[in-house]
Amino acid sequence: MRHSCAHLLAQAVTELYPGAKPTIGPAIENGFYYDFAMEPIGDEDLKTIEKKMQQLARQNLPVSREEYSDEELLDLFKTNEYKLEIINDKLEDGDASTIYRQGDWYDLCLGPHVPSTAKLMHSRLLSVSTAYWRGDQDRESLVRIYGTVFPDKHMLKEHLQRMDEAKKRDHRKLGKDLQLFHISEKVGQGLILWTPRGSIVRQELQDFIAQELKRQGYSQVFTPHIGKLDLFRTSGHFPYYQESQYPPLVERDLMKKLADEGCTCSELSNLMNEGDIDGYLLKPMNCPHHTQIYASQPRSYRDLPLRLAEFGTVYRWEQSGEISGMTRVRGFTQDDAHLFVTEEQIAEEVLGCIELVQIIFGTLGMDDYRVRVGMRDLDSNKYVGSDEGWDLAEEACRQAAISLGVPFIEEEGEAAFYGPKVDFIVRDVIGREWQLGTVQVDYNLPERFDLTYQGSDGVAHRPVMIHRAPFGSMERFVGVLIEHFAGKFPTWLTPTQAHIITISEKQTEYASKIESELKTAGIRVESDASDNTIGKKIRTHRKMQPAYMLILGEEEESNGTVSIRARSGAQQNGVPLADFIAAIQNEIEQKTVAPSIVSE
RNA sequence: GCCUGUGUAGCAUAGCUGGUAGUGCGGCGGAUUUGUAAUCCGCAGGCCGAGGGUUCGAGUCCCUCCGCAGGCUCCA
């Protein structure tokens, strides 16, 4: 049905814009799109097209399937080079093809389709954008129109409402409303400024994972934000990934000397690429630094696994058009760790990493994720390392994913250039997928840095590295988390856990007494003793989504109690302060996903 | 990076075919002292993203750049 509606869209467009050439128009989740080779159109044009589609739908044109010979097909589409390309590709593969016809319009298609256009009355065009023909940046730019269609009016309306609801939990909007982070044009694109409230969320998450790491025998390390170019030449990141790095920093004296010699920018760049001069790179990842910690001492098999963990901030030059909120940024902090292990330890250690991801996702109630095992693309040569190493590493990842006990898919070509990986992927409110946690096996870097350990046989062996980041990056993770909770964080994560609201200024003193007792108990609290009405104060404070509001009036003051108001509006009056403190401390300690002190 | 949109005070917005900026929230001051989703009055906030151009005159039209949004491409 969605695909049929794409046909209807193409019919409408070709009737309205005679020069437009339809290319492809598949169904996608919740809708469809169709790409046209035509002059760019705007949002207003969508309405016109939409009207035309309704008109065509109302005509109740029967949709029929027709078969033609190859020559006839080529003749039918002779004015549309895109369709010809498709037909020729199909002929090469030996596939037959059919066309579907409605009215005097027809399209190359395998079907199936709805019997008549009357089934397509309830559609809506959503947006117009562009795409490259066959997804190739070097080929023609096409106009892509997105739309959706439902069997009846009611379902269409519901779907559109759902989309509106989803937009309300967009982390970019909530991040602003809840004052969690800020992006300043003056600082730069894709560079996140963590404001005090957002920093609390991040710090709580970091503390949480640090605790788990201690339990699993990790060692905490710290490394600087830059490193010599040579370090990254050895790792293989420079100059081959230059496109996605900030340009290198060159020492002042050297710069001056080169300038005096009349060196041009391109000469400088060449000198750096060839290794004739050195400089420093903002680190695009933490692994090279960690290899040097490993190499700082002779290692024995008894030292392994050596697990080095760091919340390491890295910088990558993402394309300007790809930067988005907190989920795609240019500077971010990975909850990174590198495990140096023997080959026999790979399976167990990969499993340990994956369990860590599961603990985190479980604690936060995130169950809507998928697992992807990224394998190499056998046809590509962008990978480094031996085939045997890759085979072993891929098998280790596969086995770890299997023992995970959740469905996973293997995808060719999704591996890192240095090794296969297991990724945890979640969706944001708009349906886009983001890679969060990742575990990657790497035979390559130990080789490049010539890392060794002495085995029980007294001979030097090569360790294997495992890269892993259960959150992925703090920025992306918190961004996704904001949407996951729609800003209503669990008590342990929420920036302000209790907001104190007084009914009149008579309770100001009582409020500050309660406030200081809560603070002493380690509760993050905010107090409002302004002279606004109680209704107004509740309205205002609700917006910041504290786990609880404590309402204080004459009654509470004389009894030494608090009245607790939950986010839902549910309330419990006259609770002794000590009881509330005990309850909220327990909730924080347990990391309860949904605040539940007040029963509904 | 490419395409299409878009950019008005901290936030949300009005401003038609060009005549030199309104409103709400928030903030500040005052009145009020309130029992669960907006008490009243007053005040201060804008080089209308930046720069250039057309014009007697530009928030409005044109160009360049920057940011943002949706896609595309990319994501070691």
XYZ file of C-alpha atoms (C1' of nucleotides) in Angstrom:
676
model
C 0.000 0.000 0.000
C 2.801 2.427 0.851
C 4.544 1.501 -2.332
C 1.330 1.944 -4.308
C 1.039 5.396 -2.842
C 4.543 6.142 -4.058
C 3.262 5.308 -7.539
C 0.325 7.631 -7.035
C 2.749 10.344 -5.970
C 4.830 9.759 -9.090
C 1.725 9.929 -11.243
C 0.680 13.212 -9.649
C 4.137 14.706 -10.007
C 4.521 13.711 -13.655
C 1.118 15.194 -14.465
C 1.888 18.459 -12.670
C 5.500 18.711 -13.806
C 5.730 17.221 -17.309
C 9.537 17.440 -17.289
C 9.924 15.384 -14.123
C 11.427 11.941 -14.546
C 10.527 9.391 -11.897
C 13.433 7.208 -10.740
C 12.735 4.985 -7.746
C 10.075 5.059 -5.053
C 10.177 2.380 -2.374
C 8.072 1.884 0.736
C 9.870 2.619 3.983
C 8.916 2.224 7.606
C 5.743 4.239 8.203
C 5.640 5.606 4.706
C 7.314 5.902 1.354
C 9.370 8.226 -0.792
C 9.900 8.793 -4.467
C 12.940 10.351 -6.160
C 12.477 12.529 -9.232
C 14.907 14.115 -11.614
C 13.342 17.574 -11.776
C 13.715 21.208 -10.847
C 13.783 21.736 -7.049
C 10.395 22.372 -5.462
C 9.385 23.836 -2.107
C 7.074 22.929 0.732
C 4.147 24.842 -0.816
C 4.367 22.646 -3.884
C 3.714 19.613 -1.706
C 0.184 20.828 -1.030
C -0.507 21.106 -4.740
C 0.841 17.617 -5.324
C -1.155 16.314 -2.397
C -4.343 17.737 -3.886
C -3.570 16.143 -7.219
C -3.010 12.797 -5.509
C -6.389 12.975 -3.784
C -7.988 13.824 -7.088
C -6.361 10.799 -8.736
C -7.285 8.570 -5.811
C -10.909 9.661 -6.059
C -11.010 8.676 -9.735
C -10.634 5.115 -8.494
C -8.285 4.100 -11.307
C -7.792 0.347 -11.507
C -4.171 -0.782 -11.120
C -3.102 -3.493 -13.533
C -0.021 -5.627 -14.008
C 1.386 -6.003 -17.520
C 4.247 -8.020 -18.912
C 6.453 -6.887 -21.757
C 9.457 -8.118 -23.593
C 12.829 -6.560 -22.874
C 12.768 -4.563 -26.094
C 9.287 -3.234 -25.403
C 10.340 -2.172 -21.914
C 13.358 -0.308 -23.210
C 11.100 1.432 -25.697
C 8.439 2.370 -23.133
C 10.976 4.136 -20.940
C 13.179 5.468 -23.674
C 12.841 9.082 -22.455
C 13.857 8.258 -18.899
C 17.540 7.422 -18.620
C 17.188 6.444 -14.958
C 14.613 3.766 -15.670
C 16.715 2.586 -18.600
C 19.665 2.163 -16.258
C 17.526 0.063 -13.932
C 16.184 -2.039 -16.803
C 19.643 -2.634 -18.199
C 20.924 -3.672 -14.780
C 18.051 -6.105 -14.474
C 18.676 -7.546 -17.905
C 22.288 -8.118 -16.936
C 21.175 -10.058 -13.891
C 18.765 -11.979 -16.077
C 15.693 -10.745 -14.192
C 12.400 -10.253 -15.932
C 10.376 -7.214 -15.138
C 6.811 -6.006 -15.277
C 5.048 -2.718 -15.266
C 2.048 -1.541 -13.281
C -0.441 0.761 -14.915
C -3.057 3.113 -13.470
C -4.939 5.326 -15.901
C -2.545 6.392 -18.619
C 0.379 6.359 -16.199
C 2.657 3.346 -15.763
C 5.822 2.465 -13.893
C 8.432 -0.241 -13.960
C 7.730 -2.358 -10.925
C 7.612 -5.874 -9.576
C 4.577 -5.151 -7.428
C 2.432 -6.160 -5.737
C 0.008 -3.259 -5.575
C -3.448 -2.335 -4.318
C -6.205 -3.085 -6.885
C -7.223 0.535 -7.361
C -6.181 4.043 -6.412
C -9.264 4.536 -4.252
C -7.454 2.657 -1.484
C -5.015 5.536 -1.263
C -7.307 8.325 -0.105
C -5.640 8.975 3.232
C -2.134 10.050 2.476
C 0.005 12.965 3.512
C 3.201 14.308 2.028
C 5.650 15.034 4.818
C 8.751 16.638 3.433
C 10.790 17.357 0.376
C 14.555 16.987 0.292
C 17.248 15.780 -2.034
C 19.158 12.603 -2.568
C 21.844 11.476 -4.947
C 20.988 9.075 -7.752
C 21.944 5.615 -6.496
C 23.270 7.186 -3.311
C 26.393 8.331 -5.110
C 27.692 11.755 -4.195
C 29.223 12.201 -7.649
C 25.987 11.600 -9.527
C 22.877 13.673 -10.156
C 20.987 15.250 -7.315
C 17.334 14.207 -7.238
C 14.262 15.639 -5.551
C 12.968 13.238 -2.924
C 9.441 13.526 -1.601
C 8.521 11.714 1.608
C 4.981 10.776 2.480
C 2.836 8.409 4.461
C -0.469 6.663 3.853
C -3.029 4.803 5.967
C -6.159 2.763 5.272
C -8.427 5.318 6.977
C -8.521 8.898 8.083
C -8.403 7.987 11.749
C -5.180 6.009 11.511
C -3.514 8.755 9.514
C -4.446 11.299 12.141
C -3.180 9.070 14.928
C 0.119 8.571 13.175
C 0.622 12.289 12.645
C -0.169 12.900 16.306
C 2.367 10.286 17.363
C 4.989 12.036 15.294
C 4.149 15.325 16.990
C 4.441 13.689 20.408
C 7.809 12.245 19.514
C 9.092 15.655 18.502
C 8.314 16.947 21.972
C 10.915 14.634 23.469
C 13.634 15.680 21.050
C 16.774 16.031 23.168
C 17.656 19.283 21.467
C 14.420 20.859 22.686
C 14.443 19.229 26.124
C 18.132 19.970 26.557
C 17.278 23.642 26.246
C 14.115 23.542 28.355
C 15.744 21.540 31.139
C 19.033 23.453 30.862
C 21.091 20.313 30.373
C 23.538 21.526 27.760
C 24.294 24.435 25.497
C 25.897 24.833 22.101
C 27.372 28.247 21.422
C 28.076 29.533 17.935
C 31.030 31.316 19.454
C 32.571 28.070 20.688
C 31.874 26.105 17.562
C 29.663 23.609 15.807
C 29.286 20.247 17.440
C 31.050 21.267 20.630
C 28.911 20.601 23.683
C 28.944 22.846 26.727
C 27.696 20.836 29.672
C 25.722 23.156 31.929
C 25.446 22.476 35.673
C 22.243 20.424 35.419
C 23.459 18.297 32.533
C 26.802 17.813 34.224
C 25.013 16.174 37.138
C 23.464 13.591 34.811
C 26.815 12.918 33.177
C 28.695 12.744 36.472
C 26.179 10.304 37.952
C 26.527 8.072 34.910
C 30.311 8.209 35.092
C 30.292 7.409 38.800
C 27.969 4.508 38.119
C 30.186 2.981 35.475
C 33.373 3.676 37.405
C 31.928 1.552 40.190
C 31.247 -1.313 37.809
C 34.746 -1.052 36.361
C 36.327 -1.301 39.784
C 34.363 -4.482 40.327
C 35.566 -5.906 37.016
C 39.222 -5.218 37.683
C 39.872 -2.188 35.471
C 42.628 0.338 36.106
C 41.837 4.013 35.714
C 44.266 6.059 33.606
C 44.436 9.621 32.319
C 46.045 10.736 29.058
C 46.434 14.132 27.362
C 44.219 15.476 24.567
C 47.024 15.674 22.027
C 49.834 13.446 20.866
C 52.645 13.570 18.342
C 51.807 12.959 14.717
C 54.265 10.091 14.778
C 52.114 8.319 17.318
C 49.227 8.448 14.867
C 51.444 7.561 11.934
C 52.336 4.392 13.777
C 48.707 3.667 14.607
C 47.796 4.231 10.971
C 45.347 7.071 11.596
C 47.520 9.783 10.105
C 47.509 10.722 7.319
C 44.936 8.223 6.055
C 42.016 9.593 8.057
C 43.023 13.206 7.654
C 39.586 14.100 6.283
C 37.959 13.407 9.615
C 40.524 15.003 11.889
C 41.183 18.535 12.992
C 44.368 19.706 11.259
C 47.606 19.078 13.154
C 49.284 21.599 15.430
C 52.831 22.560 14.543
C 55.346 23.935 17.022
C 55.840 27.675 16.923
C 59.586 27.671 16.205
C 59.187 25.201 13.382
C 56.304 27.226 11.926
C 58.423 30.345 11.984
C 61.386 28.592 10.394
C 59.183 27.183 7.625
C 57.539 30.562 7.098
C 60.965 32.177 6.749
C 61.796 29.578 4.137
C 58.629 30.543 2.268
C 56.906 27.201 2.795
C 53.321 27.157 1.510
C 50.414 25.501 3.208
C 50.337 22.639 0.753
C 54.076 22.091 1.132
C 53.613 22.057 4.897
C 50.849 19.532 4.539
C 53.013 17.347 2.312
C 55.947 17.534 4.695
C 53.682 16.372 7.486
C 52.179 13.579 5.445
C 55.583 12.308 4.488
C 56.789 12.452 8.067
C 59.499 15.000 7.383
C 58.215 17.309 10.048
C 56.379 16.554 13.218
C 53.463 18.165 14.933
C 50.701 17.279 17.310
C 47.233 15.959 16.651
C 44.123 16.443 18.749
C 43.472 12.815 19.512
C 40.679 11.303 17.427
C 40.731 8.260 19.727
C 42.433 7.140 22.903
C 43.914 3.811 21.850
C 47.372 4.976 20.735
C 47.962 6.675 24.066
C 46.881 3.567 25.926
C 49.266 1.369 23.957
C 52.087 3.489 25.334
C 50.943 2.862 28.875
C 50.989 -0.830 28.088
C 54.458 -0.489 26.592
C 55.763 1.461 29.580
C 56.682 -1.772 31.330
C 57.673 -5.259 30.318
C 54.540 -7.400 30.544
C 54.170 -11.038 31.447
C 51.257 -13.349 30.728
C 50.559 -13.082 34.446
C 49.743 -9.350 33.978
C 47.029 -10.061 31.445
C 44.349 -9.124 30.990
C 45.418 -5.547 31.563
C 42.347 -3.320 31.476
C 42.968 0.415 31.082
C 39.945 2.689 31.400
C 39.602 6.401 30.796
C 36.837 8.890 30.146
C 38.789 10.149 27.184
C 37.785 13.204 25.198
C 38.405 12.937 21.460
C 37.926 15.276 18.515
C 36.778 14.384 15.025
C 36.094 16.618 12.080
C 32.559 15.511 11.231
C 31.017 16.967 8.077
C 29.097 20.124 8.896
C 25.844 18.700 7.547
C 26.065 15.709 9.843
C 26.388 17.534 13.128
C 23.250 17.278 15.205
C 22.503 18.113 18.830
C 24.388 15.837 21.210
C 24.194 12.744 19.060
C 26.668 13.729 16.357
C 29.353 16.124 17.551
C 32.955 17.104 16.916
C 34.281 16.745 20.430
C 33.122 13.999 22.734
C 34.110 11.944 25.707
C 34.190 8.196 25.327
C 33.809 5.978 28.359
C 36.725 4.197 26.812
C 38.823 1.236 27.849
C 41.393 -0.973 26.208
C 41.924 -4.523 27.298
C 45.231 -6.165 26.513
C 44.627 -9.889 26.475
C 46.015 -13.192 25.289
C 44.236 -14.897 22.403
C 42.732 -17.433 24.799
C 41.232 -14.618 26.870
C 39.436 -12.875 23.997
C 36.132 -14.698 24.232
C 35.785 -14.289 27.978
C 36.822 -10.648 27.982
C 34.540 -9.714 25.078
C 31.765 -11.354 27.005
C 32.634 -9.333 30.114
C 32.437 -6.132 28.081
C 29.089 -7.102 26.654
C 27.761 -7.889 30.109
C 28.767 -4.404 31.166
C 26.658 -2.952 28.375
C 23.774 -5.137 29.463
C 24.070 -3.992 33.075
C 23.906 -0.378 31.959
C 20.998 -0.832 29.572
C 19.190 -2.926 32.153
C 19.646 -0.376 34.928
C 18.254 2.370 32.734
C 15.361 0.299 31.447
C 16.524 0.577 27.850
C 15.280 -2.549 26.157
C 14.628 -1.196 22.699
C 18.016 -1.754 21.138
C 19.511 -4.037 18.537
C 22.850 -5.792 18.424
C 24.978 -5.734 15.323
C 28.073 -7.788 14.734
C 30.200 -5.858 12.261
C 32.206 -8.057 9.920
C 34.644 -7.058 7.219
C 33.581 -6.609 3.633
C 35.481 -9.342 1.821
C 35.601 -7.317 -1.395
C 37.188 -4.267 0.171
C 40.839 -3.583 0.839
C 40.441 -0.852 3.428
C 41.222 -3.291 6.229
C 44.551 -3.859 7.905
C 45.875 -7.070 9.421
C 46.060 -10.693 8.379
C 43.111 -12.774 7.220
C 43.780 -15.356 9.927
C 43.642 -12.684 12.613
C 40.370 -11.398 11.188
C 38.841 -14.864 11.054
C 39.669 -15.465 14.710
C 38.444 -12.084 15.833
C 35.207 -12.355 13.875
C 34.511 -15.734 15.376
C 35.135 -14.388 18.890
C 32.597 -11.605 18.309
C 30.063 -14.002 16.863
C 30.420 -16.339 19.818
C 30.091 -13.472 22.307
C 26.950 -12.246 20.566
C 25.488 -15.744 20.620
C 26.105 -16.139 24.335
C 24.398 -12.806 24.875
C 21.090 -14.562 24.417
C 19.440 -11.762 22.434
C 18.838 -11.648 18.690
C 21.636 -10.048 16.700
C 22.505 -9.543 13.070
C 25.810 -9.837 11.304
C 26.582 -7.080 8.836
C 29.346 -7.209 6.324
C 31.337 -4.049 5.850
C 30.403 -2.675 9.291
C 33.707 -3.590 10.914
C 36.279 -0.995 11.930
C 39.321 -0.914 9.684
C 41.357 -2.676 12.377
C 38.937 -5.352 13.500
C 35.377 -6.668 13.849
C 33.001 -5.341 16.486
C 29.793 -5.822 18.392
C 27.632 -2.686 18.491
C 24.558 -1.763 20.461
C 22.245 0.450 18.477
C 19.223 2.467 19.602
C 16.795 4.764 17.822
C 16.060 8.394 18.549
C 12.621 9.982 18.489
C 12.745 10.609 14.756
C 13.610 6.981 14.113
C 17.264 7.538 13.339
C 19.629 4.888 14.602
C 22.611 5.659 16.793
C 25.431 3.398 17.777
C 25.980 3.535 21.522
C 27.915 0.781 23.208
C 30.616 -0.911 21.203
C 33.107 -3.735 21.716
C 35.869 -4.139 19.135
C 38.544 -6.777 18.779
C 41.844 -5.548 17.396
C 44.813 -7.591 16.192
C 46.244 -4.635 14.396
C 47.390 -1.996 16.864
C 49.471 -4.415 19.007
C 51.275 -5.334 15.799
C 51.845 -1.744 14.747
C 53.145 -0.711 18.146
C 55.046 -3.975 18.523
C 53.446 -4.749 21.866
C 54.524 -7.986 23.510
C 54.216 -10.000 26.668
C 56.321 -12.865 27.898
C 54.468 -16.159 27.908
C 54.848 -19.056 30.310
C 57.127 -20.555 27.698
C 59.559 -17.686 28.154
C 58.961 -16.443 24.605
C 57.577 -13.050 23.575
C 53.954 -13.124 22.383
C 51.659 -10.560 20.809
C 48.696 -9.460 22.928
C 45.292 -8.720 21.395
C 43.541 -5.437 22.144
C 39.861 -5.072 22.870
C 38.415 -1.574 22.556
C 35.160 -1.027 24.350
C 32.868 1.833 25.295
C 29.577 0.742 26.866
C 27.987 4.206 26.595
C 29.795 5.006 23.382
C 30.166 8.672 24.143
C 28.804 10.614 27.076
C 27.333 13.193 24.712
C 25.473 10.769 22.501
C 24.407 8.603 25.397
C 22.940 11.466 27.395
C 21.243 12.772 24.250
C 19.582 9.437 23.672
C 18.803 9.138 27.375
C 17.004 12.494 27.427
C 14.702 11.191 24.706
C 14.380 7.774 26.321
C 13.095 9.334 29.531
C 11.449 12.324 27.820
C 13.355 14.429 30.360
C 11.842 12.527 33.300
C 15.042 11.009 34.633
C 15.185 8.378 37.354
C 15.684 9.908 40.781
C 19.376 9.018 40.941
C 20.055 10.825 37.654
C 17.711 13.771 37.812
C 19.538 17.077 38.321
C 17.259 18.266 41.122
C 15.656 15.459 43.039
C 13.303 17.420 45.284
C 11.869 20.918 44.887
C 10.547 22.564 48.035
C 7.462 24.722 47.521
C 6.114 26.911 50.284
C 2.486 27.913 50.443
C 3.131 31.315 51.976
C 6.089 33.269 53.260
C 5.222 32.098 56.751
C 6.911 28.782 55.893
C 10.170 30.291 54.645
C 12.067 29.356 57.755
C 10.644 25.846 57.899
C 11.551 25.423 54.215
C 15.184 26.349 54.743
C 15.351 23.925 57.675
C 13.994 21.110 55.468
C 16.322 22.155 52.668
C 19.424 21.930 54.794
C 18.376 18.572 56.232
C 17.887 17.178 52.742
C 21.215 18.534 51.605
C 22.876 16.961 54.609
C 21.281 13.675 53.566
C 22.873 14.081 50.131
C 19.689 14.942 48.267
C 19.891 17.466 45.419
C 17.277 20.013 46.359
C 15.972 23.365 45.235
C 13.722 25.637 47.248
C 11.156 28.219 46.136
C 10.012 30.600 48.832
C 8.775 33.281 46.421
C 5.407 34.947 46.974
C 3.753 33.380 43.950
C 0.613 31.351 44.376
C 1.006 27.658 45.047
C -0.587 26.833 41.677
C 1.872 29.022 39.881
C 4.858 27.543 41.668
C 3.819 24.003 40.884
C 3.317 24.912 37.282
C 6.754 26.470 37.036
C 8.656 23.751 38.845
C 6.974 20.927 36.970
C 8.744 22.117 33.865
C 12.117 21.194 35.326
C 10.895 17.649 36.039
C 12.173 17.108 39.571
C 11.475 13.615 40.895
C 9.400 15.090 43.719
C 7.985 18.356 44.983
C 7.643 18.893 48.691
C 4.748 21.157 49.578
C 5.053 22.989 52.887
C 2.188 24.855 54.540
C 1.001 25.571 58.048
C -0.122 22.019 58.557
C 3.210 20.480 57.590
C 5.128 22.968 59.667
C 3.156 22.320 62.847
C 3.466 18.538 62.435
C 7.060 18.512 61.205
C 6.035 16.726 58.003
C 6.185 17.231 54.231
C 3.581 16.637 51.536
C 5.056 14.804 48.570
C 3.873 15.499 45.046
C 5.081 13.120 42.335
C 5.533 13.980 38.652
C 2.215 12.355 37.864
C 0.446 14.712 40.245
C -0.175 11.891 42.710
C 0.307 13.088 46.244
C 0.937 11.849 49.735
C 0.391 14.299 52.576
C 1.773 14.518 56.078
C 4.859 12.341 55.649
C 7.497 12.708 58.380
C 10.658 14.170 56.852
C 12.793 11.269 58.043
C 10.515 8.837 56.191
C 10.831 10.797 52.970
C 14.602 10.958 53.273
C 14.842 7.224 53.878
C 12.545 6.495 50.939
C 14.323 8.750 48.443
C 17.752 7.563 49.558
C 16.620 4.021 48.962
C 15.296 4.942 45.546
C 18.604 6.584 44.631
C 20.587 3.665 45.979
C 18.481 1.161 44.036
C 18.618 3.305 40.881
C 14.878 2.784 40.494
C 13.913 3.651 36.927
C 10.624 5.411 37.712
C 10.223 7.427 40.919
C 7.731 5.495 43.037
C 7.631 6.841 46.559
C 4.091 8.106 46.090
C 1.689 5.366 45.133
C -0.820 6.226 42.440
C 30.749 18.653 1.833
C 25.827 18.672 -1.373
C 20.361 19.971 -1.883
C 15.960 22.310 0.109
C 14.135 25.181 3.878
C 15.056 28.531 7.891
C 17.330 32.617 11.505
C 13.094 38.729 15.091
C 15.039 40.078 23.279
C 16.918 34.169 27.827
C 12.439 31.196 25.588
C 7.972 31.118 22.325
C 6.206 34.178 18.620
C 3.477 38.923 15.379
C 5.155 41.960 11.593
C 0.382 41.783 4.333
C 2.447 43.507 -1.670
C 9.524 47.695 1.410
C 7.713 53.312 5.308
C 12.517 52.763 10.353
C 9.867 46.751 15.731
C 4.797 44.551 18.639
C 2.881 40.330 22.138
C 3.233 36.281 25.810
C 6.437 33.638 29.255
C 10.828 34.493 32.007
C 13.680 38.696 34.605
C 13.535 43.177 37.832
C 10.417 46.609 41.218
C 5.854 47.167 43.922
C 1.153 45.392 45.807
C -0.550 40.625 47.565
C 0.525 35.907 51.743
C -2.181 32.536 48.820
C -3.310 24.563 49.913
C -1.930 21.980 44.223
C -1.144 23.332 36.055
C -0.855 31.154 35.120
C -2.879 37.081 41.448
C -2.591 42.259 39.980
C 0.162 46.799 38.538
C 4.656 48.852 36.734
C 9.757 48.659 34.519
C 13.917 47.080 31.830
C 15.398 43.721 27.734
C 16.083 43.875 20.216
C 22.673 47.100 15.724
C 15.381 41.812 13.383
C 22.325 35.912 12.578
C 26.895 38.819 10.150
C 28.652 41.629 5.959
C 27.672 43.845 1.288
C 24.050 45.615 -2.511
C 19.210 47.707 -4.729
C 16.171 51.969 -2.958
C 14.640 58.579 -0.902
C 13.757 54.506 2.636
C 15.196 47.258 4.064
C 13.152 42.899 9.571
C 10.753 42.705 4.637
C 13.970 42.448 -2.108
C 19.121 40.578 -4.134
C 24.262 38.527 -3.162
C 28.096 36.327 0.111
C 29.204 34.153 4.678
C 27.727 31.895 9.495
C 24.238 29.035 12.397
C 20.007 25.809 12.663
C 16.401 21.960 10.577
C 15.171 17.835 7.215
C 17.407 14.725 3.767
C 21.832 12.838 0.920
C 26.947 11.420 1.472
C 30.041 10.194 5.651
C 30.750 8.186 10.736
C 38.391 4.835 11.803
